Short mmCIF file of C-alpha atoms in Angstrom, two decimals:
data_model
loop_
_atom_site.label_atom_id
_atom_site.label_comp_id
_atom_site.label_asym_id
_atom_site.label_seq_id
_atom_site.Cartn_x
_atom_site.Cartn_y
_atom_site.Cartn_z
CA MET A 239 42.91 -37.59 -5.75
CA HIS A 240 45.97 -35.09 -7.09
CA ASN A 241 43.32 -35.67 -10.74
CA LEU A 242 39.96 -34.95 -8.94
CA ARG A 243 40.89 -31.41 -7.51
CA LYS A 244 42.03 -30.14 -11.04
CA VAL A 245 38.87 -31.46 -12.08
CA LEU A 246 37.38 -29.46 -9.23
CA ALA A 247 39.14 -26.43 -9.51
CA VAL A 248 38.29 -26.60 -13.02
CA LEU A 249 34.47 -26.93 -12.73
CA SER A 250 34.82 -23.88 -9.58
CA ALA A 251 36.63 -21.52 -12.32
CA LEU A 252 33.72 -22.50 -15.23
CA THR A 253 31.13 -21.96 -12.63
CA GLY A 254 32.53 -18.62 -11.65
CA LEU A 255 33.26 -17.51 -15.05
CA PHE A 256 29.44 -18.58 -15.63
CA LEU A 257 28.05 -16.28 -13.33
CA LEU A 258 30.31 -13.64 -14.20
CA LEU A 259 28.79 -13.54 -17.47
CA ARG A 260 25.52 -13.94 -16.78
CA PRO A 261 23.36 -10.84 -18.11
CA ALA A 262 21.86 -9.38 -14.46
CA PRO A 263 18.24 -9.43 -14.33
CA PRO A 264 15.96 -6.36 -15.14
CA THR A 265 15.19 -3.77 -12.32
CA THR A 266 13.16 -1.32 -11.41
CA THR A 267 13.30 1.76 -9.01
CA VAL A 268 11.34 1.66 -6.03
CA LEU A 269 10.45 3.52 -2.61
CA LEU A 270 11.51 2.62 0.27
CA THR A 271 10.56 4.15 4.17
CA THR A 272 12.89 5.28 6.07
CA ARG A 273 11.71 5.15 9.14
CA ASP A 274 8.39 4.07 10.95
CA LEU A 275 5.72 6.25 9.56
CA PRO A 276 2.05 6.68 10.80
CA PRO A 277 -0.95 7.39 8.64
CA GLY A 278 -1.77 10.62 7.81
CA VAL A 279 1.50 11.76 7.00
CA PRO A 280 2.70 13.66 3.98
CA LEU A 281 5.90 11.63 2.55
CA ALA A 282 8.84 14.09 2.49
CA LYS A 283 11.88 13.49 1.08
CA GLU A 284 13.48 12.30 4.76
CA ASP A 285 10.75 9.74 4.63
CA VAL A 286 11.96 7.88 1.53
CA ARG A 287 15.11 6.73 -0.28
CA THR A 288 15.02 4.83 -3.74
CA THR A 289 16.32 1.44 -4.71
CA GLU A 290 16.75 -1.13 -7.25
CA ILE A 291 15.66 -4.05 -7.31
CA PRO A 292 14.35 -6.67 -9.39
CA ALA A 293 11.56 -6.13 -11.50
CA THR A 294 10.10 -9.58 -10.53
CA LEU A 295 10.17 -8.45 -6.95
CA ALA A 296 8.36 -5.57 -7.22
CA PRO A 297 4.99 -5.64 -6.20
CA PRO A 298 2.18 -4.41 -8.45
CA GLY A 299 1.64 -0.75 -7.72
CA ALA A 300 5.40 0.24 -6.57
CA ALA A 301 5.35 4.22 -5.96
CA THR A 302 7.62 6.18 -7.77
CA PRO A 303 9.36 9.15 -6.67
CA THR A 304 7.03 11.25 -9.27
CA SER A 305 3.98 9.23 -8.64
CA ALA A 306 4.55 9.93 -4.21
CA GLU A 307 5.58 13.28 -4.73
CA GLY A 308 2.62 15.39 -2.44
CA ARG A 309 0.52 12.53 -1.37
CA THR A 310 -0.08 11.22 2.05
CA LEU A 311 0.71 7.76 3.33
CA GLY A 312 -3.51 6.30 4.08
CA SER A 313 -1.84 3.61 6.53
CA PRO A 314 0.69 2.84 8.79
CA ALA A 315 4.49 1.83 7.04
CA GLY A 316 7.31 0.08 8.66
CA ALA A 317 11.03 1.14 8.29
CA GLY A 318 12.39 0.01 4.90
CA GLU A 319 8.72 -1.10 4.01
CA ILE A 320 8.45 -0.76 -0.72
CA LEU A 321 5.72 1.87 -0.56
CA THR A 322 2.79 1.19 -3.21
CA ASP A 323 0.03 3.94 -4.82
CA ALA A 324 -2.33 1.82 -3.03
CA ARG A 325 -1.34 3.12 0.16
CA LEU A 326 -1.01 6.72 -0.74
CA THR A 327 -3.69 9.26 -0.75
CA THR A 328 -4.08 12.31 -2.51
CA ALA A 329 -3.82 15.70 0.00
CA ASP A 330 -6.98 17.12 -1.34
CA PRO A 331 -8.37 19.65 0.38
CA ASP A 332 -11.91 18.71 -0.76
CA THR A 333 -11.51 15.27 0.53
CA ALA A 334 -11.85 13.86 3.77
CA THR A 335 -11.45 11.26 5.84
CA VAL A 336 -14.00 9.26 8.28
CA ALA A 337 -13.87 6.11 10.09
CA VAL A 338 -16.82 3.49 9.95
CA LYS A 339 -17.64 0.57 12.16
CA PRO A 340 -19.58 -1.49 9.77
CA THR A 341 -22.40 -3.40 11.45
CA ASP A 342 -20.84 -6.93 9.83
CA PRO A 343 -17.31 -6.31 10.66
CA ALA A 344 -16.60 -9.76 8.52
CA VAL A 345 -16.93 -7.51 5.50
CA LEU A 346 -13.37 -5.91 6.71
CA THR A 347 -11.81 -9.29 5.67
CA LEU A 348 -12.23 -8.60 2.21
CA LEU A 349 -11.26 -4.85 2.28
CA LYS A 350 -7.61 -3.40 1.17
CA PRO A 351 -5.84 0.56 0.81
CA GLY A 352 -7.18 1.50 -2.39
CA GLY A 353 -10.46 -0.35 -2.66
CA ARG A 354 -13.81 1.33 -3.71
CA VAL A 355 -17.07 0.69 -0.93
CA ASP A 356 -20.34 2.72 -0.68
CA VAL A 357 -21.44 2.89 2.61
CA VAL A 358 -25.46 2.35 3.34
CA THR A 359 -27.49 3.08 5.89
CA GLU A 360 -31.41 2.32 6.48
CA THR A 361 -32.62 5.12 5.00
CA GLY A 362 -30.14 4.74 1.97
CA VAL A 363 -27.00 5.45 0.41
CA LEU A 364 -24.26 7.25 2.28
CA ALA A 365 -21.25 7.24 0.34
CA GLU A 366 -20.75 6.11 -3.51
CA ASN A 367 -17.38 4.72 -4.28
CA ALA A 368 -15.12 5.89 -1.16
CA THR A 369 -11.38 4.74 -1.31
CA VAL A 370 -10.44 2.35 1.54
CA ILE A 371 -7.68 3.83 3.23
CA ALA A 372 -6.70 1.40 5.94
CA VAL A 373 -8.82 -1.68 7.90
CA HIS A 374 -8.03 -1.30 11.52
CA ASP A 375 -8.18 -4.31 14.10
CA ASN A 376 -10.58 -5.70 12.06
CA THR A 377 -13.16 -3.29 13.70
CA VAL A 378 -12.91 -0.32 12.01
CA VAL A 379 -12.17 0.63 8.19
CA VAL A 380 -11.00 4.31 7.18
CA LEU A 381 -12.62 6.14 4.22
CA SER A 382 -11.65 8.62 1.90
CA THR A 383 -14.13 10.51 0.25
CA ASP A 384 -15.58 14.00 -0.49
CA ALA A 385 -15.71 16.59 2.56
CA THR A 386 -19.40 16.75 2.25
CA THR A 387 -20.16 13.15 2.28
CA ALA A 388 -17.27 12.52 5.04
CA ALA A 389 -19.42 15.13 7.29
CA ARG A 390 -23.16 12.87 6.48
CA VAL A 391 -21.42 9.63 7.36
CA ALA A 392 -19.72 10.39 10.01
CA THR A 393 -23.59 12.21 11.41
CA GLU A 394 -25.09 8.98 10.40
CA SER A 395 -22.91 6.87 12.21
CA LEU A 396 -23.94 8.51 15.39
CA THR A 397 -27.56 7.02 15.55
CA HIS A 398 -27.88 4.62 13.04
CA PRO A 399 -26.06 1.31 11.88
CA LEU A 400 -23.73 1.36 9.27
CA ALA A 401 -23.11 -1.51 6.28
CA VAL A 402 -19.83 -1.53 3.55
CA THR A 403 -20.94 -2.87 0.26
CA VAL A 404 -17.61 -3.30 -1.50
CA HIS A 405 -16.71 -2.80 -5.19
#
């Protein structure tokens, strides 16, 4: 029994030494939200913080302090969430957002923030290459496009059914 304890102690020491000497995995810097944030909020310094995580755990397009500067949150984000560039829009005075309730809500399951769509009505194409900002309750998609196109889509939605095609 005494020898078994010695063997276990040596194995434990070797395991600890191995763990100490093993190189740390590569890391990357990501942005985390510091509190729950609603969509349409321009990011402020107090809304985010940086943290290092293993590079293999970073989502594709993870936002960096540089890529997030001056941008607006396109959909809600919970406290502690890693921000991605697809969730952020540029606060451009020539752009506007418009909510669209497509005639076929099944298309909404195909949409993700950052995706591109066209908006079509029976009279033709109203918006081309609009950016998906958010999908709400699988009934409405919020799109970003130029201000003139957003106004045209909103006006047409009052009297005509609208379809959304996915790029």
